Amino acid sequence: MLKKFFLNFLSSFVGAWVALGLFCLAAVIVVISLVGKMGASMATDTERVRSNSVLTINLDGVIAERETAPDFSPVNLINGDLSVPASLNGLVAAIGEAKDNKDVRMIYLKCNGVAASPATLHALRDALVDFKESNKKIYAYGNSFGLGDYYVASVADSLFLNPAGAMSVNGMSSMVPYFKELLDKVGVQMQVVKVGTFKSAVEPYISNEMSAPARAQLDTLYGNIWNFITAEICKSRRLTEENFSKLINQDVMMLQDAKFAEKNKVVDKIVYERTMDDRIASALGVDKKKVNYISPAILNASSSFGIEYASSNQIAVLYAVGEIMEGSKTGINCEVLVPVITRLADDDDVKGLVLRVNSPGGSVFGSDLIGEALNYFKSKGKPLAVSMGDYAASGGYWISCQADRIFSDPLTITGSIGIFGMIPNVSGLAGKIGVSPQFVSTNPEVDFPSLFRPMTESQMALMQGYINRGYDKFVGRVAKGRNLSDARVRQIAEGRVWDGAKALELKLVDQLGQLDDAIDWVQAQVDKKGGKKCDVAFYPEIDSNFWSLVQMSLQNEMRASLIEEATKLVPDAEAADELTRILSRKPVQARMMPMKVTLQ
């Protein structure tokens, strides 16, 4: 079976390179075609900002942290699909432009099942609340509303629902997959040492059910987030929290018809979408033919915000998004990020830095390198702020905690000050596939840690000591950065996660706010030193080189082939992908429990 696995993978590998030749030819043809399409589009001038413009925001699918380059995979190129997911910074920037642009008179939210974490949705909602200060209207329409859509859209002046639609608003939940039984089946034993009662990231690999401390912290976390969200919805919709709770829990609103939502003032009116053009035109007091619908991209195209790389006075916004690893092409690669931080520190044109963190943590080694580089930046006398996104936990908090000022969204998941070591023992798997490892060593611990035999008691004790020292270093770093005593940090550490509002109470963060607030704070510090008004530049710069993107897409295609072959051994594709990640991670991690919290 193993031989067949590698033969199949090899054939996929060779096939990818054979396809490359054909792909290159197809790519040239498609690019020429795309350029032609773009030229035709520009020639007709169908979308531009002019009087009676309405910014249309589609709340559907994933909202990324920042803009990404198009996926130049062969399939997407041949189909002419170079679309990218909506980004939080792009949407917020467009809303800000719409607020200040006299030709933009309204925002229209089209709700079709957004999938984003609570902090991202709150940041978007905050931008819409700010937009309303211009006395311009917001309309929102949904064929159905999930909690995420509804939370954002509840700020609208008028909320419309399809007569055949429903309000799928029924609370918050998340699913954490536990893999012990799967690992047992394939013959992999996860050997774990950790510090922190609530450090539950290792649980899915050594247990089949959630522990009481893990469940308790999630109950508290989700309860706080849910209370915050419902309070904001009720304030915007002028509902009582008691009645809103009754609609969800007793009346089970998600199973009621659209008229129920209208009757209880959850929405303003039930109408078909085809009538929305007339309603928007009526609200603007113009003929509907004069309404000009524009996308966020059109507004952002005229702005240089975030791309002022040539400015001699700039505030750098450095994105640290994903799991912290070394040598990875995804997530936070310390080997990429550290040189960028060092270069920004040494660049006299850079007057300050905002580190935008959206990370559940990861490698302790990588976290330590990034943290040291940020300290180097501070040694240059430049202000450093952190803006926290959906997550800034464990390693994500490690790299954040010594900033001059930390800004968090109220719904950010942060803390998780803890550390663990996890070393897989694959001797059972080796036996299943007919591999018999034999060892010859000059020293007793020369091959420690070994994947092919379990740790001894003495090795386990040594590993625990190593993890304890790492935890002490983490606690010391937090204590110094947050000006707290060692004892106090240990009280609120233990691997426990907190929502941003609670983190403010615990002094783990300094202020509740968004990325713009962090940028403004850094500008204020520059002003105190007699500096000039700064431009803003986002880092790392997005690689727009066509062929490098093609190469990355091919590598992703090959990895997908590998996962496909792995699923023949493990039927569940997601479980197979997780197994691949488990075996490729570094042994020592500062990472929170793997969970994805979305409002749907």
Coordinates of N, CA and C in Angstrom, one line a residue, residues 70-152:
P70 N -4.2 37.0 -6.8 CA -5.1 36.0 -7.5 C -4.5 34.6 -7.5
D71 N -5.3 33.6 -7.5 CA -4.8 32.2 -7.5 C -4.6 31.8 -9.0
F72 N -3.4 31.8 -9.4 CA -3.1 31.4 -10.8 C -3.0 29.9 -11.0
S73 N -3.9 29.2 -10.5 CA -3.9 27.7 -10.7 C -4.3 27.5 -12.2
P74 N -3.9 26.4 -12.7 CA -4.3 26.1 -14.1 C -5.8 26.1 -14.4
V75 N -6.5 25.5 -13.5 CA -8.0 25.5 -13.7 C -8.6 26.9 -13.7
N76 N -8.1 27.7 -12.7 CA -8.7 29.1 -12.6 C -8.3 29.9 -13.8
L77 N -7.1 29.7 -14.3 CA -6.6 30.5 -15.5 C -7.4 30.1 -16.7
I78 N -7.6 28.8 -16.9 CA -8.4 28.4 -18.1 C -9.8 28.8 -18.0
N79 N -10.4 28.9 -16.8 CA -11.8 29.4 -16.6 C -11.8 30.9 -16.6
G80 N -10.7 31.5 -16.6 CA -10.7 33.0 -16.5 C -11.1 33.5 -15.2
D81 N -11.0 32.7 -14.1 CA -11.4 33.1 -12.8 C -10.2 33.6 -12.0
L82 N -10.0 34.9 -11.9 CA -8.9 35.4 -11.1 C -9.4 36.2 -9.9
S83 N -10.6 35.7 -9.4 CA -11.2 36.4 -8.2 C -10.4 36.1 -7.0
V84 N -10.5 37.0 -6.0 CA -9.9 36.9 -4.7 C -11.0 37.1 -3.7
P85 N -10.8 36.5 -2.5 CA -11.8 36.8 -1.4 C -11.8 38.2 -1.0
A86 N -13.0 38.7 -0.5 CA -13.1 40.0 0.0 C -12.1 40.1 1.3
S87 N -11.6 41.3 1.5 CA -10.6 41.5 2.6 C -11.2 42.5 3.6
L88 N -10.9 42.3 4.8 CA -11.3 43.3 5.9 C -10.8 44.6 5.6
N89 N -9.5 44.7 5.3 CA -8.9 46.1 5.2 C -9.4 46.7 3.9
G90 N -9.7 45.9 2.9 CA -10.3 46.5 1.6 C -11.7 47.0 1.9
L91 N -12.5 46.3 2.6 CA -13.9 46.7 2.8 C -13.9 47.9 3.7
V92 N -13.1 47.9 4.8 CA -13.1 49.0 5.7 C -12.6 50.3 5.0
A93 N -11.6 50.2 4.2 CA -11.1 51.3 3.4 C -12.2 51.9 2.5
A94 N -12.9 51.0 1.8 CA -13.9 51.4 0.9 C -15.1 52.1 1.6
I95 N -15.4 51.6 2.8 CA -16.5 52.3 3.6 C -16.0 53.7 4.0
G96 N -14.8 53.8 4.4 CA -14.2 55.1 4.7 C -14.2 56.0 3.6
E97 N -13.9 55.5 2.4 CA -13.9 56.4 1.2 C -15.3 56.8 0.9
A98 N -16.3 55.9 1.0 CA -17.7 56.2 0.7 C -18.2 57.2 1.7
K99 N -17.8 57.2 2.9 CA -18.2 58.2 3.9 C -17.8 59.6 3.4
D100 N -16.6 59.8 2.9 CA -16.1 61.1 2.6 C -16.4 61.5 1.1
N101 N -16.8 60.6 0.3 CA -17.0 60.9 -1.1 C -18.5 61.4 -1.3
K102 N -18.6 62.7 -1.8 CA -20.0 63.3 -1.9 C -20.8 62.6 -3.0
D103 N -20.2 61.9 -3.9 CA -20.9 61.2 -4.9 C -21.5 59.8 -4.5
V104 N -21.0 59.3 -3.4 CA -21.5 58.1 -2.8 C -22.6 58.4 -1.8
R105 N -23.8 58.0 -2.0 CA -24.9 58.4 -1.2 C -25.5 57.3 -0.3
M106 N -25.1 56.1 -0.5 CA -25.7 55.0 0.2 C -24.8 53.8 0.2
I107 N -24.9 52.9 1.2 CA -24.3 51.6 1.1 C -25.4 50.6 1.1
Y108 N -25.3 49.6 0.2 CA -26.2 48.5 0.1 C -25.5 47.2 0.4
L109 N -26.0 46.5 1.5 CA -25.5 45.3 1.9 C -26.3 44.1 1.4
K110 N -25.7 43.2 0.6 CA -26.4 42.1 0.1 C -25.9 40.9 0.8
C111 N -26.7 40.3 1.7 CA -26.4 39.3 2.6 C -26.6 37.9 2.1
N112 N -25.5 37.1 1.9 CA -25.7 35.8 1.3 C -24.8 34.8 2.0
G113 N -24.7 34.9 3.3 CA -23.9 33.8 4.0 C -22.5 34.1 4.2
V114 N -22.2 35.2 4.9 CA -20.8 35.5 5.2 C -20.2 34.5 6.2
A115 N -18.9 34.2 6.0 CA -18.2 33.2 6.9 C -17.0 33.9 7.5
A116 N -17.1 34.5 8.7 CA -16.0 35.2 9.3 C -16.1 35.1 10.8
S117 N -15.0 35.3 11.4 CA -14.9 35.3 12.9 C -15.6 36.5 13.5
P118 N -16.0 36.5 14.8 CA -16.7 37.6 15.4 C -15.9 38.9 15.3
A119 N -14.6 38.9 15.6 CA -13.8 40.1 15.6 C -13.8 40.8 14.2
T120 N -13.7 40.0 13.1 CA -13.7 40.6 11.8 C -15.1 41.2 11.5
L121 N -16.1 40.5 11.9 CA -17.5 41.1 11.7 C -17.7 42.4 12.5
H122 N -17.2 42.4 13.7 CA -17.3 43.6 14.5 C -16.6 44.8 13.9
A123 N -15.4 44.5 13.4 CA -14.6 45.6 12.8 C -15.3 46.1 11.6
L124 N -15.9 45.3 10.8 CA -16.7 45.7 9.6 C -17.9 46.5 10.1
R125 N -18.6 46.0 11.1 CA -19.7 46.7 11.7 C -19.4 48.1 12.2
D126 N -18.3 48.2 12.9 CA -17.8 49.5 13.4 C -17.6 50.5 12.3
A127 N -17.0 50.0 11.1 CA -16.8 50.9 10.0 C -18.2 51.4 9.5
L128 N -19.2 50.5 9.5 CA -20.5 50.9 9.0 C -21.2 51.9 10.0
V129 N -21.0 51.7 11.2 CA -21.5 52.7 12.2 C -20.9 54.0 12.0
D130 N -19.6 54.0 11.8 CA -18.9 55.3 11.5 C -19.4 55.9 10.2
F131 N -19.7 55.1 9.2 CA -20.2 55.7 7.9 C -21.5 56.4 8.2
K132 N -22.4 55.9 9.1 CA -23.7 56.5 9.3 C -23.6 57.9 9.9
E133 N -22.4 58.3 10.5 CA -22.2 59.6 11.0 C -22.2 60.7 9.9
S134 N -22.1 60.2 8.6 CA -22.2 61.1 7.5 C -23.7 61.4 7.1
N135 N -24.6 60.8 7.8 CA -26.0 61.0 7.5 C -26.4 60.3 6.2
K136 N -25.6 59.4 5.7 CA -26.0 58.6 4.5 C -26.6 57.3 5.0
K137 N -27.5 56.8 4.2 CA -28.2 55.6 4.6 C -27.5 54.3 4.2
I138 N -27.9 53.3 5.0 CA -27.5 51.9 4.7 C -28.8 51.0 4.5
Y139 N -28.9 50.3 3.4 CA -29.9 49.4 3.2 C -29.3 48.0 3.2
A140 N -30.0 47.0 3.7 CA -29.5 45.6 3.7 C -30.6 44.7 3.3
Y141 N -30.2 43.7 2.4 CA -31.2 42.7 1.9 C -30.6 41.3 2.1
G142 N -31.5 40.3 2.5 CA -31.0 39.0 2.5 C -32.1 38.0 2.1
N143 N -31.7 37.0 1.3 CA -32.6 35.9 1.0 C -32.9 35.1 2.2
S144 N -31.9 35.1 3.1 CA -31.9 34.5 4.4 C -30.8 35.2 5.2
F145 N -31.0 35.3 6.5 CA -29.9 35.9 7.3 C -29.4 34.8 8.3
G146 N -28.1 34.7 8.3 CA -27.4 33.9 9.3 C -27.0 34.9 10.4
L147 N -26.5 34.4 11.5 CA -26.1 35.3 12.6 C -25.0 36.3 12.2
G148 N -24.0 35.9 11.4 CA -23.0 36.8 10.9 C -23.5 37.9 10.1
D149 N -24.3 37.5 9.1 CA -25.0 38.6 8.2 C -25.8 39.5 9.1
Y150 N -26.6 39.0 9.9 CA -27.5 39.8 10.7 C -26.8 40.7 11.6
Y151 N -25.7 40.2 12.2 CA -25.0 41.1 13.2 C -24.4 42.3 12.5
V152 N -23.9 42.1 11.3 CA -23.4 43.3 10.5 C -24.5 44.2 10.0

